[in-house]
Short mmCIF file of C-alpha atoms and ligand atoms in Angstrom, two decimals:
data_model
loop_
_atom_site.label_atom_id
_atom_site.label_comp_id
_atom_site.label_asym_id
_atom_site.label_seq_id
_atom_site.Cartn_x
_atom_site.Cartn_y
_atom_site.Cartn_z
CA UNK A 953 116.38 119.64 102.39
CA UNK A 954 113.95 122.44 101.68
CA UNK A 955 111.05 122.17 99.50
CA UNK A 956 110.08 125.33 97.77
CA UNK A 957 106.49 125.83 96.08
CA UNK A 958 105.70 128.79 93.94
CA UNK A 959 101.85 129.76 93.42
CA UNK A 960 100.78 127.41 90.65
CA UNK A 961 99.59 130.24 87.38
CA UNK A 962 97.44 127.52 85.56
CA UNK A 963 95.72 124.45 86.81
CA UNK A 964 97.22 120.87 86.96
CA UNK A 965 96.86 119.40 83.98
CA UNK A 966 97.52 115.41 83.16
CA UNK A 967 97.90 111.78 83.86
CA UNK A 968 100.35 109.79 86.29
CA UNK A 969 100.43 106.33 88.13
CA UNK A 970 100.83 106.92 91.65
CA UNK A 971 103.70 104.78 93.15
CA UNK A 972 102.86 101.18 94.88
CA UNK A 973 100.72 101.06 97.69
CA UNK A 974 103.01 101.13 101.03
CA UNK A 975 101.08 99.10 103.06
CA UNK A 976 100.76 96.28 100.61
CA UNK A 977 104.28 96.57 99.58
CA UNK A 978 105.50 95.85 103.25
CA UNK A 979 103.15 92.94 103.49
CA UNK A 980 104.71 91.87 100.12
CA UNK A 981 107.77 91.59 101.26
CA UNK A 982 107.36 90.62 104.85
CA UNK A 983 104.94 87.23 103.30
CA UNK A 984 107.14 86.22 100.55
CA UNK A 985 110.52 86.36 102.92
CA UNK A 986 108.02 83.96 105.28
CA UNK A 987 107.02 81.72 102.05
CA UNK A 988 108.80 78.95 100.56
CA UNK A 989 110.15 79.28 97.16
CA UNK A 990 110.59 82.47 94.85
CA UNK A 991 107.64 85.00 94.46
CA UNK A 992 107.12 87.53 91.99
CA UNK A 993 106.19 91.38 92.82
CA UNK A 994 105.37 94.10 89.99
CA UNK A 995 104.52 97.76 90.89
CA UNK A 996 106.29 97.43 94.75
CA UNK A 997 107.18 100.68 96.04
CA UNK A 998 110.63 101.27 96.77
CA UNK A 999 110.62 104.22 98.77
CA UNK A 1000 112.89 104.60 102.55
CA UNK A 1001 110.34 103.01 104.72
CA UNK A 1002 110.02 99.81 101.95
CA UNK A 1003 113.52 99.43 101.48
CA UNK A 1004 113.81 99.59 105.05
CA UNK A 1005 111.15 96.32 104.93
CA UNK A 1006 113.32 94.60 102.30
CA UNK A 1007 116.55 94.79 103.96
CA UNK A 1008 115.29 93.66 106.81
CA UNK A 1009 114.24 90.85 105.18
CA UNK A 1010 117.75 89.81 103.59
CA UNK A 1011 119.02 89.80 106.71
CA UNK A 1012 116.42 86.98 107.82
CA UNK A 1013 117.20 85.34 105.01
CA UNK A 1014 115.13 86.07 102.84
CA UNK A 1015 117.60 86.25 98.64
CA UNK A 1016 115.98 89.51 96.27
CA UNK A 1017 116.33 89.56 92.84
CA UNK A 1018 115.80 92.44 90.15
CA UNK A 1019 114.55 91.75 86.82
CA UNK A 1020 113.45 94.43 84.46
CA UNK A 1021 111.25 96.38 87.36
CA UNK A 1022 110.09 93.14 89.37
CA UNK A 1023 111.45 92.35 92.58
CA UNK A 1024 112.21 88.36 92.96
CA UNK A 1025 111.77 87.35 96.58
CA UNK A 1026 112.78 83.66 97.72
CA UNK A 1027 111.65 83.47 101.01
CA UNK A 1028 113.05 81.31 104.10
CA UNK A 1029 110.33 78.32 103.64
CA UNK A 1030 108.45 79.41 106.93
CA UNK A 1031 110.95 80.52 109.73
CA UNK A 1032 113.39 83.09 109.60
CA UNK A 1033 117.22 82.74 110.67
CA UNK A 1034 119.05 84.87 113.05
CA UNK A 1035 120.41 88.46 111.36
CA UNK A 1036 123.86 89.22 111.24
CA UNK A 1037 124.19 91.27 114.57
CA UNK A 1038 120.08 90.58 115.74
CA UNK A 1039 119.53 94.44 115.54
CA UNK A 1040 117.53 95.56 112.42
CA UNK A 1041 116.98 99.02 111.44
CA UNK A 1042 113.42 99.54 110.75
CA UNK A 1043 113.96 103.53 110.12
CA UNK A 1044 110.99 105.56 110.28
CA UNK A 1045 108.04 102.94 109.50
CA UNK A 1046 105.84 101.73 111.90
CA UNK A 1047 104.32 99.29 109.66
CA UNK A 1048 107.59 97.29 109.10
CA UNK A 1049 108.31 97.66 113.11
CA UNK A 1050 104.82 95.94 113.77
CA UNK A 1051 104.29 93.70 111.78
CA UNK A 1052 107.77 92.27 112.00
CA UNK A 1053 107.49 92.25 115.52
CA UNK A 1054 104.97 89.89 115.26
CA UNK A 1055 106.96 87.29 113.40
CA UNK A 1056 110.28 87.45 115.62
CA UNK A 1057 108.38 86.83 118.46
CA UNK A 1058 107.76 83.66 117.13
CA UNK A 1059 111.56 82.99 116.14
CA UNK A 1060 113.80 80.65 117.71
CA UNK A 1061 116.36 83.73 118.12
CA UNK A 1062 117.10 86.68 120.01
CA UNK A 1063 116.54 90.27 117.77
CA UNK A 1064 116.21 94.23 118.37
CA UNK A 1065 113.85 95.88 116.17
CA UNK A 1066 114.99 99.85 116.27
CA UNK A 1067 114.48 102.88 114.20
CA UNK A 1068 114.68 106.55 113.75
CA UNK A 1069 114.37 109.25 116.51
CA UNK A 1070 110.96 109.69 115.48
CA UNK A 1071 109.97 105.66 114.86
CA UNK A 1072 111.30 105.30 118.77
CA UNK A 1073 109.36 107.57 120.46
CA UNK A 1074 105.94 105.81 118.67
CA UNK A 1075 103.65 103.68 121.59
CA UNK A 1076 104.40 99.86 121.20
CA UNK A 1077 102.77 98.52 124.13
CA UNK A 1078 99.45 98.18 122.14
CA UNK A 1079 101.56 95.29 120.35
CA UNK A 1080 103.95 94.22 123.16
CA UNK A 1081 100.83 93.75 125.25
CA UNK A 1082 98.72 90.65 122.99
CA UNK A 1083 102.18 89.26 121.99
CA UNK A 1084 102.87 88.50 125.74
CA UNK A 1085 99.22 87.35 125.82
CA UNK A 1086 100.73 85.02 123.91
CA UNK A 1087 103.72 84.49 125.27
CA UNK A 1088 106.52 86.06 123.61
CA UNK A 1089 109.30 87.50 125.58
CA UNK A 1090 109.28 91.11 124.16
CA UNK A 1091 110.18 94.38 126.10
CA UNK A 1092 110.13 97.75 124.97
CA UNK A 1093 112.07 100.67 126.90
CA UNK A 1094 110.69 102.06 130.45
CA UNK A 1095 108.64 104.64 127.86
CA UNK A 1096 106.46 102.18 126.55
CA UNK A 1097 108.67 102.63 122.78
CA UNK A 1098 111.45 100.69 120.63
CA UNK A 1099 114.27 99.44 120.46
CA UNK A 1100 112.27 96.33 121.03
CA UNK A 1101 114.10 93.35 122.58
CA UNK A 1102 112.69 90.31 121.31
CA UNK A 1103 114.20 86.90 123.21
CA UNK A 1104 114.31 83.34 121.55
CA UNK A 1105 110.48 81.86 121.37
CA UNK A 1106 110.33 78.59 122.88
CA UNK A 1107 106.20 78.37 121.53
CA UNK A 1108 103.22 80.96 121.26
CA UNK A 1109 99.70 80.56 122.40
CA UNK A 1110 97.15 81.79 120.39
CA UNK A 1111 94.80 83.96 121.67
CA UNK A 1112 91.49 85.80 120.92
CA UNK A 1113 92.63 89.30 120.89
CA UNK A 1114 90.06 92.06 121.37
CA UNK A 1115 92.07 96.10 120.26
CA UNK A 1116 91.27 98.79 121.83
CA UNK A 1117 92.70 100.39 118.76
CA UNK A 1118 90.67 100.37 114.92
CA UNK A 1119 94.93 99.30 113.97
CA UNK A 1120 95.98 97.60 110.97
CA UNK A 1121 99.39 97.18 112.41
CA UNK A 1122 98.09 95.88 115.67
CA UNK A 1123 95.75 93.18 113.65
CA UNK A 1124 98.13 92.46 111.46
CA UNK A 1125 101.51 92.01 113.94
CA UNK A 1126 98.79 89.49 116.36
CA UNK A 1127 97.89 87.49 113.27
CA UNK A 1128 101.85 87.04 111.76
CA UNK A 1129 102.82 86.28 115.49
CA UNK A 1130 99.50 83.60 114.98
CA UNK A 1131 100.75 81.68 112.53
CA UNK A 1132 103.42 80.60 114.75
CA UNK A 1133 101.54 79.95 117.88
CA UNK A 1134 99.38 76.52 118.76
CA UNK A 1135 95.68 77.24 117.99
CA UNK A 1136 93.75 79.83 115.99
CA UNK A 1137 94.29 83.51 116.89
CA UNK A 1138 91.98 86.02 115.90
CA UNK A 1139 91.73 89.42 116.50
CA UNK A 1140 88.27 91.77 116.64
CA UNK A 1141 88.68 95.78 116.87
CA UNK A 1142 86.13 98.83 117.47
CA UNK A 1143 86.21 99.50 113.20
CA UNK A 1144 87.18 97.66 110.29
CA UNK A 1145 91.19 98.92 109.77
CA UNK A 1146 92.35 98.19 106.56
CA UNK A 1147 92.51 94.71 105.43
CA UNK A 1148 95.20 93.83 103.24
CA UNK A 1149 96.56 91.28 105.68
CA UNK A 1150 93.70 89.57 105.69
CA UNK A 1151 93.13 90.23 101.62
CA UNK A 1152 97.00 89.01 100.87
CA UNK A 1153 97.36 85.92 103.15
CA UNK A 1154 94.92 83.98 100.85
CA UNK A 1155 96.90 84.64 97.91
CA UNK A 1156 100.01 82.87 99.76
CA UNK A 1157 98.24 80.12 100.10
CA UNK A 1158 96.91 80.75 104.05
CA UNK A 1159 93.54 79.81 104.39
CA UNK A 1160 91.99 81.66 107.07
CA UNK A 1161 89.55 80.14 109.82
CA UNK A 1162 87.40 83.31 109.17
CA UNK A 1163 87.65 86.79 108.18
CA UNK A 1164 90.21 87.82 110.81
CA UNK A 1165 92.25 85.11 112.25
CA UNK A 1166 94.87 82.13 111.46
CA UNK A 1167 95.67 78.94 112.50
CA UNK A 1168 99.16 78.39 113.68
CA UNK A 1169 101.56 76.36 112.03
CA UNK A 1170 99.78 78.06 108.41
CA UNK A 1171 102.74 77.68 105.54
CA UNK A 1172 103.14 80.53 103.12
CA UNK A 1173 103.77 79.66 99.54
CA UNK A 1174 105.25 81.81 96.74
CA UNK A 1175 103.09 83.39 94.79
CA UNK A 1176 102.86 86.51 91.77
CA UNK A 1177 101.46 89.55 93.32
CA UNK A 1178 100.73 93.03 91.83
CA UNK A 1179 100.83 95.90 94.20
CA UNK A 1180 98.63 98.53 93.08
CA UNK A 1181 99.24 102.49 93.33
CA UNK A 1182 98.88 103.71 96.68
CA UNK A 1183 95.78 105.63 96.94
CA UNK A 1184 97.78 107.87 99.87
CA UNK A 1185 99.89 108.95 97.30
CA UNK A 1186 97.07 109.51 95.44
CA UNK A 1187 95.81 111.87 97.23
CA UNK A 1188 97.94 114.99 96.73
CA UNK A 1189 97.58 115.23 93.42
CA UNK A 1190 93.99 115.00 93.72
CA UNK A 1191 93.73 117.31 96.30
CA UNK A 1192 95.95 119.59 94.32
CA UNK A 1193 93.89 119.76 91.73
CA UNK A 1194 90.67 120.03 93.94
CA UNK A 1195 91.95 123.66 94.93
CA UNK A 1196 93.77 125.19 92.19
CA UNK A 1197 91.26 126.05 89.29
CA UNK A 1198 91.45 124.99 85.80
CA UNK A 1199 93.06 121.32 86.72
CA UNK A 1200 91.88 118.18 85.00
CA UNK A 1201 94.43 115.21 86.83
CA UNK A 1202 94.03 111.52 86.06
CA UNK A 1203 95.63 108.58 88.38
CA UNK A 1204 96.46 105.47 86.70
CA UNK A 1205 95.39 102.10 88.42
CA UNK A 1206 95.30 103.61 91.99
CA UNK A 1207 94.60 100.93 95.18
CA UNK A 1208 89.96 101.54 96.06
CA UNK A 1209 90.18 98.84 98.33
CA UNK A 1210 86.99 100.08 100.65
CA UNK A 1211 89.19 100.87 103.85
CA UNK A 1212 91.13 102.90 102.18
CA UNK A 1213 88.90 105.32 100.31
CA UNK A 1214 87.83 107.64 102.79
CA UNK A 1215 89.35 110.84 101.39
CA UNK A 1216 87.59 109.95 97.91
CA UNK A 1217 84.26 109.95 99.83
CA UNK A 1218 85.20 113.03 102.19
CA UNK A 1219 86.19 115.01 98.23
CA UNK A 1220 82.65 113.84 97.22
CA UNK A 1221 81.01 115.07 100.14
CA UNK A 1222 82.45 118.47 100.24
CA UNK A 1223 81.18 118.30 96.25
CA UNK A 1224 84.41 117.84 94.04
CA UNK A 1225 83.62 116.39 90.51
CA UNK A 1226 85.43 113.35 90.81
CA UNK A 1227 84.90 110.15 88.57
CA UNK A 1228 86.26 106.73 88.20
CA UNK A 1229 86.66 104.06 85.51
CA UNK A 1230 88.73 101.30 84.08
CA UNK A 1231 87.56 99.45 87.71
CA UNK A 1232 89.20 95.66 87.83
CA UNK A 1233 90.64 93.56 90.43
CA UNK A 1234 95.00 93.44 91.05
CA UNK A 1235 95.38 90.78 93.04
CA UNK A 1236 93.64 90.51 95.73
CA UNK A 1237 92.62 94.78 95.71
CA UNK A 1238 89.75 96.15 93.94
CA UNK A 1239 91.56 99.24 91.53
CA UNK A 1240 90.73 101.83 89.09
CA UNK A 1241 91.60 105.21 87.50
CA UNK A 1242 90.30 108.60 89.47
CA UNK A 1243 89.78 111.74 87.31
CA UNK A 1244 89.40 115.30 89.30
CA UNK A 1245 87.89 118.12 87.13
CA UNK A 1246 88.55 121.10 89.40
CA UNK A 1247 85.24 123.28 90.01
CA UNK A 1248 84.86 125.87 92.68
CA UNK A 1249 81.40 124.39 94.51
CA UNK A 1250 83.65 122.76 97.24
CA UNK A 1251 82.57 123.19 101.11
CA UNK A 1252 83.31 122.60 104.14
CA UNK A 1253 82.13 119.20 106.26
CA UNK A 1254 81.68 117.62 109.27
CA UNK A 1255 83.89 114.48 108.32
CA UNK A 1256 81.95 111.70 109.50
CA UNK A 1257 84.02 109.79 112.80
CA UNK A 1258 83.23 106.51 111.01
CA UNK A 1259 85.28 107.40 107.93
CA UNK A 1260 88.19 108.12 109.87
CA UNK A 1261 90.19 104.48 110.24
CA UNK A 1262 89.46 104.84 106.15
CA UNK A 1263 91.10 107.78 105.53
CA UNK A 1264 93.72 108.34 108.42
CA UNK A 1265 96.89 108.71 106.61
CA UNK A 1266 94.84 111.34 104.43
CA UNK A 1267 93.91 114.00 107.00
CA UNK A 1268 97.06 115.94 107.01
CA UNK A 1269 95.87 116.16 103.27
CA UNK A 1270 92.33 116.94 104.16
CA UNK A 1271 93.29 119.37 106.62
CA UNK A 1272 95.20 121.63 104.08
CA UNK A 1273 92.26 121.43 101.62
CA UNK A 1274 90.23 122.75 104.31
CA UNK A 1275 92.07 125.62 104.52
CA UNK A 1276 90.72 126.54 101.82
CA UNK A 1277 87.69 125.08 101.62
CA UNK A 1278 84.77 127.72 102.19
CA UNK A 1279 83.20 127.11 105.99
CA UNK A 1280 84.38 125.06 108.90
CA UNK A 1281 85.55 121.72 108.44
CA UNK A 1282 85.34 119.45 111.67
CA UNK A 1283 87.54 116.43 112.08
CA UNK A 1284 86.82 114.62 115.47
CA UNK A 1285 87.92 110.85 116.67
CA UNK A 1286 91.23 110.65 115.40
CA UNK A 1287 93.34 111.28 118.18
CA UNK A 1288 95.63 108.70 116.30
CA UNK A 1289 96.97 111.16 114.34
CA UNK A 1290 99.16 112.22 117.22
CA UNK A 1291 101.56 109.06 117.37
CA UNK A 1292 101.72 108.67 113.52
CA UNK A 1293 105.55 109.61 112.41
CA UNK A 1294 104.70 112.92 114.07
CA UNK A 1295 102.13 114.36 116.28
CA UNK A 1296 100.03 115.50 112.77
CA UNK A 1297 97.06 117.68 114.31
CA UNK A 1298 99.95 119.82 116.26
CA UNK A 1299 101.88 119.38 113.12
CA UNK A 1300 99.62 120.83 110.32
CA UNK A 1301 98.28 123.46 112.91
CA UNK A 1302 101.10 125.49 113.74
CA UNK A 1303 102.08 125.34 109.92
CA UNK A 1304 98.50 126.40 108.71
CA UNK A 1305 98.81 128.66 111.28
CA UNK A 1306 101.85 130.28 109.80
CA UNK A 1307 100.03 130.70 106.94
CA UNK A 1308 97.40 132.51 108.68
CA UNK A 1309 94.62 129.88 108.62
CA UNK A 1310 91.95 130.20 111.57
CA UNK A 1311 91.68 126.74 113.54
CA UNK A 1312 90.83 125.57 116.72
CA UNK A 1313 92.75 122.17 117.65
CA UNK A 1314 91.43 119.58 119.63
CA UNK A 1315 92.78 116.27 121.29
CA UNK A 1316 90.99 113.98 118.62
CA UNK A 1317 90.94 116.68 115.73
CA UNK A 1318 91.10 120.17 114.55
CA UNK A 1319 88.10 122.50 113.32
CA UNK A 1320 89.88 124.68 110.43
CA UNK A 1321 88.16 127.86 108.65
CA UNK A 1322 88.65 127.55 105.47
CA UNK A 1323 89.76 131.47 103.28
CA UNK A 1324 93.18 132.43 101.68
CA UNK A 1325 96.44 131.11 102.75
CA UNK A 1326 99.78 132.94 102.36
CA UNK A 1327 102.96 131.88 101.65
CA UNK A 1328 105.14 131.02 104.36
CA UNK A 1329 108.16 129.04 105.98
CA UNK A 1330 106.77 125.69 107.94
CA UNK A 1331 108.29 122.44 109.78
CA UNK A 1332 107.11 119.42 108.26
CA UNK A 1333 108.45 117.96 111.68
CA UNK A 1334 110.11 115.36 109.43
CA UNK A 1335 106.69 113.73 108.74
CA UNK A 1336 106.30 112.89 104.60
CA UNK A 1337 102.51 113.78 104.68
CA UNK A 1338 102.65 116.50 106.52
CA UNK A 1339 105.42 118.16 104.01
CA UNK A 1340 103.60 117.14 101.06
CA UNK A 1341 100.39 118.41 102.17
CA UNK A 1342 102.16 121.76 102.80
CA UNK A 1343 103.49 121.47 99.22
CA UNK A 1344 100.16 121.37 97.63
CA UNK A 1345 98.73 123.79 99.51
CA UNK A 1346 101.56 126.09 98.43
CA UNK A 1347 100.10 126.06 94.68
CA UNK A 1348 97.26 128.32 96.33
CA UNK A 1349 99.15 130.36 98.40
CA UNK A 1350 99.38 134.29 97.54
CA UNK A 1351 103.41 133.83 97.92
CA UNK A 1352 106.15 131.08 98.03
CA UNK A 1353 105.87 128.28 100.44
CA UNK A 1354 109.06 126.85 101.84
CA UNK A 1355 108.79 123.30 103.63
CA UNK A 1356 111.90 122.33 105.76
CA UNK A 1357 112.84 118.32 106.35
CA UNK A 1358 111.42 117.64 102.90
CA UNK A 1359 113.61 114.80 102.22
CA UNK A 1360 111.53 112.70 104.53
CA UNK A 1361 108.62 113.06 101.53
CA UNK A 1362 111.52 109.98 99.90
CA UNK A 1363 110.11 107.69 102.99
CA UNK A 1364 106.67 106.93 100.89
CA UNK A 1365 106.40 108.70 97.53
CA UNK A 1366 110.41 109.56 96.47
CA UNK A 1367 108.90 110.52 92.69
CA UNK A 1368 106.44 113.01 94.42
CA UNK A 1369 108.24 116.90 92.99
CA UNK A 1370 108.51 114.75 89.82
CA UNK A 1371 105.15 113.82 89.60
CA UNK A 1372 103.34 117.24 90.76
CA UNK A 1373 106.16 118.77 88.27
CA UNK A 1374 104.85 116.99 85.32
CA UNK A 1375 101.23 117.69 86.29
CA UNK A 1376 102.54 121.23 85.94
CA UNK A 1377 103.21 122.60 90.09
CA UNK A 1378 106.34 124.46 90.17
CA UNK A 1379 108.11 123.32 93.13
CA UNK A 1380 111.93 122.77 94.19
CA UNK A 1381 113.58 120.48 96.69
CA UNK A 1382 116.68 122.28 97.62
CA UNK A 1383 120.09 121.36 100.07
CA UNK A 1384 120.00 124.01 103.43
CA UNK A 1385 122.86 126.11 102.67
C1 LIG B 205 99.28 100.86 108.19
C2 LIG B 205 98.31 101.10 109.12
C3 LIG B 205 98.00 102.44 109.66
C4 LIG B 205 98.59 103.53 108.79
C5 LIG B 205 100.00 103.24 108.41
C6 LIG B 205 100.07 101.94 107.61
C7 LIG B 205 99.52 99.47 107.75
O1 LIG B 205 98.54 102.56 110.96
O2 LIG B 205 98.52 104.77 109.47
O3 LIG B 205 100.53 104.29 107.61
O4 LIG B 205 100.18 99.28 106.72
O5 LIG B 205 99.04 98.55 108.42
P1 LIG B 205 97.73 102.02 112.24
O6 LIG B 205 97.59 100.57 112.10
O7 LIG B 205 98.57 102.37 113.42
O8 LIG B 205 96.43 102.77 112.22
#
C-alpha cells in the first residue's frame, strides 16, 4: 500500500486517545496466558505485532474472550503446553519474539519461534547468550537470527545477568526465563530501559527480590489491568502539530511512565509549548493528557545520549521534526536504531534525503539541518515508524509525499490515517496499482 500526504492548509486541530501502549499490551498478554485463572484487559492494543502476541498465546493454551472492548485472558496456571505444530509465528515484533523466548526456554517442550523477513534478520544472540547461561537449549541460525529452535527444558539456573545492551527485551526475556529457573535471577544494564516488566509483574501477584530480578518458581495470578495509550503513538500527532502552524492537538490518557518520555523532554528542549494535566496512575503506569499549542520558537538540539534508551522508538519521529527544525540537530549513541524492524538511521536518511534535507549520518546517529522539505516518493523499508514519520512530515512539505509499504503502519497504530484525518491531515492509504 501507498500512503499519500498532501500539504496540510490549516493546522491540526483536536482531541484523540492514542491506541494502547504496545509494549504493555504484549506483557499483558504474555503474563495473563502464564497466570492462573481469567484476567481482565481494557484499552489493549490490537494492532499486527499484538495480535501476533495473542495468538501465540492460544496456541500455548492460553482461552481469549471478547466482551464489549475487553479482552478476557485465562491463562495456563503457570506452564504452557506444547502448540499445535511447535512453530509460532511471531511476525514482525521483536518484543513478542523475546520475551517469549524467555518463557519456552523454560518449557517442558520443543518450539520454533519465527517471523517476518525483516523480524529474522534482527540479532538474537544478545538473548540466546544469558538463556544458555542458564541453561536452555536454544539455537538461532549460523547468522546469529530466528527461527529460534528452542528444545524441551529439563531445569534453568538462575543467573546474575550483566547486558551489554540498555534492552527492555533482553531484561525482560532473562527475567520470564527466571521465573522458571532454581534461584533468583536478576539482571543489571548500562541505563535504565523501560520498566514495565518490572512495573506489571507486581500486579500479577510476583513479588520481586528487588527492583530487577525474580525468584524462580514465582506464580502469576489473574488480575484487571488497564493498558494505557502508547505514548509512541503519541508522538506523531504531537510532532505533527509541533511543525505545522496554527495546531492545538490534545492526547487523551497517554502512557508518562519516566522511561518512556524522552521525546516529551527532547519537544521541551527544542522549546515547543507543551502542557500536561489530568495526571493519575492506570495500573501500575503513571498517565496523563499532553496538549501541543504549535508556536514557531522551535530549535535545533544536541539530544542528550542519556535520553536516548527513553525515547528510542521516537527518533525516526525526532529525526523528521528536525528537518525542519531551524539549526543542526545531533543524535549520537543510538546505534540501536539499526537492528530495530529496519536499519532506521539509513532508513529516514535516504528518505529525508529525497526530500532534499542536508544530513550527515553516522554509525550511532545522524546530524540533520533542519530548512524546507519537498514533497517526494520514499521507502518506509516496511518499518511502521519510519512511514509514519514520513507521513507527518508530509503536512509540511511544499508538494505531495508518497510513502510506499505503508500497510506495515497496521503493525502498531492500525487507526493512525484515521486519527491524523480527524485532527484534520489530509492523507490517503492507497492499493499499488
Ligand atoms: C520494547 C523494547 C525496545 C523497543 C521496542 C519495544 C519492549 O526494544 O524498541 O519497540 O517492549 O520491551 P529494545 O529492548 O531492543 O531496546
Amino acid at each position: 500500500m501507498i500512503l499519500t500526504v498532501e500539504p496540510a492548509d490549516t493546522g491540526l486541530k483536536g482531541e484523540i486517545t492514542p491506541p494502547g501502549d504496545k509494549s504493555i499490551s504484549h506483557r499483558a498478554l504474555i503474563f495473563s496466558s502464564l497466570a492462573s485463572g481469567q484476567s481482565e484487559i481494557s484499552g489493549l492494543l490490537e494492532s499486527e505485532d499484538t495480535l501476533a502476541t495473542m495468538k501465540a498465546c492460544e496456541q500455548l493454551g492460553a482461552v481469549v474472550d471478547r466482551d464489549r472492548g475487553n479482552i478476557f485472558v485465562t491463562g495456563t496456571g503457570g506452564s504452557f503446553s506444547p502448540p499445535p505444530d511447535g512453530l509460532l509465528d511471531m511476525g514482525n515484533s521483536g518484543t513478542a519474539m523475546r520475551l517469549l523466548a524467555g518463557v519456552l526456554s523454560g518449557q517442558g517442550f520443543d518450539s520454533t519461534l519465527s517471523g517476518d523477513d525483516s523480524l529474522n534478520s534482527r540479532p538474537m544472540k544478545r538473548i540466546v547468550v544469558p538463556l544458555t547461561m542458564m541453561g536452555a537449549d536454544i539455537n538461532p541460525t549460523q547468522a546469529g537470527t530466528a527461527p529460534l529452535s528452542i528444545r524441551a527444558c529439563s531445569g534453568l539456573k538462575a543467573i546474575e545477568y550483566v547486558s551489554p545492551v540498555a534492552s527492555a527485551q533482553i531484561k525482560s526475556c532473562v527475567l520470564l526465563a527466571g521465573l522458571f529457573a532454581s534461584g533468583t535471577t536478576s539482571v543489571r544494564e548500562p541505563r535504565l530501559s523501560r520498566d514495565h516488566t518490572e512495573r506489571m509483574l507486581p500486579i500479577f501477584g510476583v513479588k520481586l527480590p528487588s527492583s530487577c530480578s525474580v525468584e524462580g518458581g514465582s506464580k502469576l495470578k489473574a488480575c484487571r489491568f488497564a493498558v494505557p495509550a502508547d505514548i509512541s503513538s503519541a508522538v506523531f500527532a504531537l510532532a505533527a502539530a509541533a511543525m505545522t502552524p496554527g495546531s492545538d492537538v490534545s492526547l487523551r490518557q497517554v502512557g508518562l511512565n519516566p522511561t518512556r518520555t524522552g521525546f516529551l523532554r527532547c519537544l521541551e528542549a527544542m522549546g515547543a509549548d507543551i502542557s500536561i494535566s489530568n495526571q493519575s496512575a492506570q495500573s501500575t503506569e503513571p498517565v496523563g493528557d499532553i496538549r501541543l499549542v504549535f508556536n514557531d520558537r522551535l530549535k535545533a538540539i544536541d539530544v542528550p545520549e542519556a535520553l536516548i534508551p527513553d525515547m528510542i522508538d521516537e527518533l525516526p519521529m525526532l529525526m523528521a521534526l528536525a528537518a525542519t527544525t531551524p539549526g543542526v540537530t545531533r543524535i549520537r549513541g543510538a546505534a540501536e536504531l539499526r537492528v530495530k524492524e529496519s536499519d532506521r538511521i539509513a532508513v529516514m536518511a535516504s528518505g529525508l534525503k529525497k526530500m532534499g534535507v542536508e544530513l550527515q549520518e553516522y554509525p550511532d546517529g545522524i546530524d540533520i539541518k533542519g530548512g524546507k522539505v519537498s514533497g517526494s516518493h520514499v521507502e518506509s523499508a516496511g518499518d511502521h515508524r519510519c512511514a509514519m514519520s514520513f507521513a507527518v512530515l508530509g503536512l509540511v512539505a511544499s508538494g505531495r509525499v508518497k510513502i510506499e509499504d505503508a500497510e506495515f503502519i497496521a503493525t502498531s497504530y492500525p487507526g493512525f490515517v484515521q486519527d491524523m484525518t480527524l485532527l484534520g491531515a489530509n492523507m490517503q492509504m492507497e492499493s499499488r496499482s
